[in-house]
């Protein structure tokens, strides 16, 4: 799973989140950096309000957090979501020893990104893709 630091880099690079059930997210800068939340149709839902989209925490009694604006959250995309964002540039994912390698084709060049987890390798490739198109 991606850490909040890499997820923030993706957000800053222009990755936009279209919340769906099962998506993971964090709420940085509220002493919740280490907490991972999951959108569900029971307790954590997205609500469209006149003032904007918010994430509502319904029925959570463990701590007091009613709603948080989407802009205050950071999406923690899964491996499949990162691969989808790479689109047609994605070529392969390989695993050797303690590293994962993502290969992508960008502007006629094959690029390789290596990281300890598949999520991090995909994220590195996506950051490179976003840098090339902006």
PDB file of C-alpha atoms in Angstrom:
ATOM      1  CA  UNK A   1       0.000   0.000   0.000  1.00  0.00           C
ATOM      2  CA  UNK A   2       1.235   3.474  -0.834  1.00  0.00           C
ATOM      3  CA  UNK A   3       2.325   5.712   1.969  1.00  0.00           C
ATOM      4  CA  UNK A   4       0.859   9.160   2.497  1.00  0.00           C
ATOM      5  CA  UNK A   5       4.064  10.841   1.240  1.00  0.00           C
ATOM      6  CA  UNK A   6       3.922   9.202  -2.206  1.00  0.00           C
ATOM      7  CA  UNK A   7       0.152   9.709  -2.373  1.00  0.00           C
ATOM      8  CA  UNK A   8       0.674  13.427  -1.737  1.00  0.00           C
ATOM      9  CA  UNK A   9       3.207  13.547  -4.581  1.00  0.00           C
ATOM     10  CA  UNK A  10       0.653  11.967  -6.914  1.00  0.00           C
ATOM     11  CA  UNK A  11      -1.987  14.478  -5.851  1.00  0.00           C
ATOM     12  CA  UNK A  12       0.417  17.399  -6.345  1.00  0.00           C
ATOM     13  CA  UNK A  13       1.311  16.037  -9.800  1.00  0.00           C
ATOM     14  CA  UNK A  14      -2.325  16.193 -10.851  1.00  0.00           C
ATOM     15  CA  UNK A  15      -3.826  12.790 -10.083  1.00  0.00           C
ATOM     16  CA  UNK A  16      -7.499  13.379  -9.378  1.00  0.00           C
ATOM     17  CA  UNK A  17      -9.630  11.091  -7.276  1.00  0.00           C
ATOM     18  CA  UNK A  18     -13.081  10.023  -8.342  1.00  0.00           C
ATOM     19  CA  UNK A  19     -14.162   8.229  -5.153  1.00  0.00           C
ATOM     20  CA  UNK A  20     -15.566   4.712  -5.468  1.00  0.00           C
ATOM     21  CA  UNK A  21     -16.539   2.107  -2.892  1.00  0.00           C
ATOM     22  CA  UNK A  22     -13.471   0.310  -1.602  1.00  0.00           C
ATOM     23  CA  UNK A  23     -11.092   3.221  -2.233  1.00  0.00           C
ATOM     24  CA  UNK A  24      -8.541   3.925   0.472  1.00  0.00           C
ATOM     25  CA  UNK A  25      -7.606   7.405   1.605  1.00  0.00           C
ATOM     26  CA  UNK A  26      -5.762   9.293   4.313  1.00  0.00           C
ATOM     27  CA  UNK A  27      -6.415  12.527   6.144  1.00  0.00           C
ATOM     28  CA  UNK A  28      -3.060  14.249   6.599  1.00  0.00           C
ATOM     29  CA  UNK A  29      -2.302  17.100   8.973  1.00  0.00           C
ATOM     30  CA  UNK A  30      -4.941  16.142  11.553  1.00  0.00           C
ATOM     31  CA  UNK A  31      -2.861  13.724  13.619  1.00  0.00           C
ATOM     32  CA  UNK A  32      -4.292  10.943  11.438  1.00  0.00           C
ATOM     33  CA  UNK A  33      -1.353  10.491   9.040  1.00  0.00           C
ATOM     34  CA  UNK A  34      -0.965   6.819   9.965  1.00  0.00           C
ATOM     35  CA  UNK A  35      -4.671   6.011   9.632  1.00  0.00           C
ATOM     36  CA  UNK A  36      -6.092   4.499   6.452  1.00  0.00           C
ATOM     37  CA  UNK A  37      -9.803   4.899   5.744  1.00  0.00           C
ATOM     38  CA  UNK A  38     -11.885   2.950   3.239  1.00  0.00           C
ATOM     39  CA  UNK A  39     -14.995   4.200   1.478  1.00  0.00           C
ATOM     40  CA  UNK A  40     -17.904   1.892   2.211  1.00  0.00           C
ATOM     41  CA  UNK A  41     -21.638   2.114   1.894  1.00  0.00           C
ATOM     42  CA  UNK A  42     -22.022   1.628   5.630  1.00  0.00           C
ATOM     43  CA  UNK A  43     -19.785   4.036   7.535  1.00  0.00           C
ATOM     44  CA  UNK A  44     -17.674   6.174   5.191  1.00  0.00           C
ATOM     45  CA  UNK A  45     -19.511   7.698   2.236  1.00  0.00           C
ATOM     46  CA  UNK A  46     -19.121  10.561  -0.232  1.00  0.00           C
ATOM     47  CA  UNK A  47     -21.883  13.168  -0.064  1.00  0.00           C
ATOM     48  CA  UNK A  48     -22.549  15.826  -2.709  1.00  0.00           C
ATOM     49  CA  UNK A  49     -23.527  19.051  -0.991  1.00  0.00           C
ATOM     50  CA  UNK A  50     -24.108  22.563  -2.350  1.00  0.00           C
ATOM     51  CA  UNK A  51     -20.769  23.673  -0.888  1.00  0.00           C
ATOM     52  CA  UNK A  52     -18.914  20.725  -2.462  1.00  0.00           C
ATOM     53  CA  UNK A  53     -18.185  17.057  -2.009  1.00  0.00           C
ATOM     54  CA  UNK A  54     -17.479  15.801   1.489  1.00  0.00           C
ATOM     55  CA  UNK A  55     -16.704  12.443   2.999  1.00  0.00           C
ATOM     56  CA  UNK A  56     -19.085  11.630   5.827  1.00  0.00           C
ATOM     57  CA  UNK A  57     -18.240   9.320   8.699  1.00  0.00           C
ATOM     58  CA  UNK A  58     -21.590   7.790   9.578  1.00  0.00           C
ATOM     59  CA  UNK A  59     -22.012   5.979  12.837  1.00  0.00           C
ATOM     60  CA  UNK A  60     -18.388   6.038  13.899  1.00  0.00           C
ATOM     61  CA  UNK A  61     -18.382   6.360  17.641  1.00  0.00           C
ATOM     62  CA  UNK A  62     -14.697   5.712  18.309  1.00  0.00           C
ATOM     63  CA  UNK A  63     -13.696   9.287  17.550  1.00  0.00           C
ATOM     64  CA  UNK A  64     -15.352  12.542  16.647  1.00  0.00           C
ATOM     65  CA  UNK A  65     -15.057  13.325  12.944  1.00  0.00           C
ATOM     66  CA  UNK A  66     -18.238  14.199  11.135  1.00  0.00           C
ATOM     67  CA  UNK A  67     -17.267  15.258   7.616  1.00  0.00           C
ATOM     68  CA  UNK A  68     -14.091  16.125   5.791  1.00  0.00           C
ATOM     69  CA  UNK A  69     -13.851  17.878   2.435  1.00  0.00           C
ATOM     70  CA  UNK A  70     -12.455  15.779  -0.408  1.00  0.00           C
ATOM     71  CA  UNK A  71      -9.693  18.372  -0.907  1.00  0.00           C
ATOM     72  CA  UNK A  72      -8.445  17.655   2.626  1.00  0.00           C
ATOM     73  CA  UNK A  73      -7.975  13.955   1.890  1.00  0.00           C
ATOM     74  CA  UNK A  74      -5.309  12.061   0.003  1.00  0.00           C
ATOM     75  CA  UNK A  75      -6.271   9.095  -2.157  1.00  0.00           C
ATOM     76  CA  UNK A  76      -4.187   5.964  -1.604  1.00  0.00           C
ATOM     77  CA  UNK A  77      -4.648   4.195  -4.953  1.00  0.00           C
ATOM     78  CA  UNK A  78      -4.311   0.427  -5.171  1.00  0.00           C
ATOM     79  CA  UNK A  79      -1.982  -1.380  -7.554  1.00  0.00           C
ATOM     80  CA  UNK A  80      -4.751  -1.984 -10.107  1.00  0.00           C
ATOM     81  CA  UNK A  81      -5.793   1.673 -10.018  1.00  0.00           C
ATOM     82  CA  UNK A  82      -2.223   2.865 -10.564  1.00  0.00           C
ATOM     83  CA  UNK A  83      -1.817   0.455 -13.479  1.00  0.00           C
ATOM     84  CA  UNK A  84      -5.064   1.760 -14.978  1.00  0.00           C
ATOM     85  CA  UNK A  85      -3.793   5.344 -14.701  1.00  0.00           C
ATOM     86  CA  UNK A  86      -0.673   4.384 -16.664  1.00  0.00           C
ATOM     87  CA  UNK A  87      -2.945   3.413 -19.540  1.00  0.00           C
ATOM     88  CA  UNK A  88      -1.288   2.376 -22.775  1.00  0.00           C
ATOM     89  CA  UNK A  89       2.184   3.321 -21.544  1.00  0.00           C
ATOM     90  CA  UNK A  90       2.312   0.285 -19.212  1.00  0.00           C
ATOM     91  CA  UNK A  91       4.317  -2.656 -20.531  1.00  0.00           C
ATOM     92  CA  UNK A  92       5.072  -5.040 -17.652  1.00  0.00           C
ATOM     93  CA  UNK A  93       5.490  -5.667 -13.944  1.00  0.00           C
ATOM     94  CA  UNK A  94       8.302  -7.987 -12.825  1.00  0.00           C
ATOM     95  CA  UNK A  95       9.375  -9.143  -9.387  1.00  0.00           C
ATOM     96  CA  UNK A  96      12.880 -10.227  -8.439  1.00  0.00           C
ATOM     97  CA  UNK A  97      14.218 -10.784  -4.945  1.00  0.00           C
ATOM     98  CA  UNK A  98      13.155  -7.755  -2.910  1.00  0.00           C
ATOM     99  CA  UNK A  99      12.183  -5.438  -5.752  1.00  0.00           C
ATOM    100  CA  UNK A 100       9.400  -4.834  -8.244  1.00  0.00           C
ATOM    101  CA  UNK A 101      10.029  -3.371 -11.682  1.00  0.00           C
ATOM    102  CA  UNK A 102       7.493  -1.544 -13.799  1.00  0.00           C
ATOM    103  CA  UNK A 103       8.310  -0.998 -17.446  1.00  0.00           C
ATOM    104  CA  UNK A 104       6.553   1.632 -19.483  1.00  0.00           C
ATOM    105  CA  UNK A 105       6.851   3.067 -22.978  1.00  0.00           C
ATOM    106  CA  UNK A 106       6.963   6.852 -23.020  1.00  0.00           C
ATOM    107  CA  UNK A 107       7.647   8.935 -26.111  1.00  0.00           C
ATOM    108  CA  UNK A 108       9.293   5.994 -27.865  1.00  0.00           C
ATOM    109  CA  UNK A 109      11.548   5.139 -24.935  1.00  0.00           C
ATOM    110  CA  UNK A 110      11.260   2.148 -22.588  1.00  0.00           C
ATOM    111  CA  UNK A 111      11.626   3.257 -18.974  1.00  0.00           C
ATOM    112  CA  UNK A 112      12.012   1.054 -15.885  1.00  0.00           C
ATOM    113  CA  UNK A 113      11.038   1.963 -12.318  1.00  0.00           C
ATOM    114  CA  UNK A 114      12.200  -0.190  -9.402  1.00  0.00           C
ATOM    115  CA  UNK A 115      10.823  -0.108  -5.852  1.00  0.00           C
ATOM    116  CA  UNK A 116      10.303  -2.394  -2.838  1.00  0.00           C
ATOM    117  CA  UNK A 117       6.561  -2.729  -3.584  1.00  0.00           C
ATOM    118  CA  UNK A 118       4.559  -2.926  -6.790  1.00  0.00           C
ATOM    119  CA  UNK A 119       2.471   0.075  -5.694  1.00  0.00           C
ATOM    120  CA  UNK A 120       5.577   2.225  -5.290  1.00  0.00           C
ATOM    121  CA  UNK A 121       6.999   1.146  -8.658  1.00  0.00           C
ATOM    122  CA  UNK A 122       3.695   1.967 -10.362  1.00  0.00           C
ATOM    123  CA  UNK A 123       3.565   5.321  -8.558  1.00  0.00           C
ATOM    124  CA  UNK A 124       7.102   6.214  -9.698  1.00  0.00           C
ATOM    125  CA  UNK A 125       6.151   5.410 -13.293  1.00  0.00           C
ATOM    126  CA  UNK A 126       2.963   7.448 -13.008  1.00  0.00           C
ATOM    127  CA  UNK A 127       4.852  10.444 -11.598  1.00  0.00           C
ATOM    128  CA  UNK A 128       7.214  10.270 -14.591  1.00  0.00           C
ATOM    129  CA  UNK A 129       4.279  10.062 -17.009  1.00  0.00           C
ATOM    130  CA  UNK A 130       2.589  13.062 -15.406  1.00  0.00           C
ATOM    131  CA  UNK A 131       5.824  15.065 -15.549  1.00  0.00           C
ATOM    132  CA  UNK A 132       6.056  14.342 -19.280  1.00  0.00           C
ATOM    133  CA  UNK A 133       2.525  15.486 -20.082  1.00  0.00           C
ATOM    134  CA  UNK A 134       2.459  18.682 -18.023  1.00  0.00           C
TER     135      UNK A 134
END
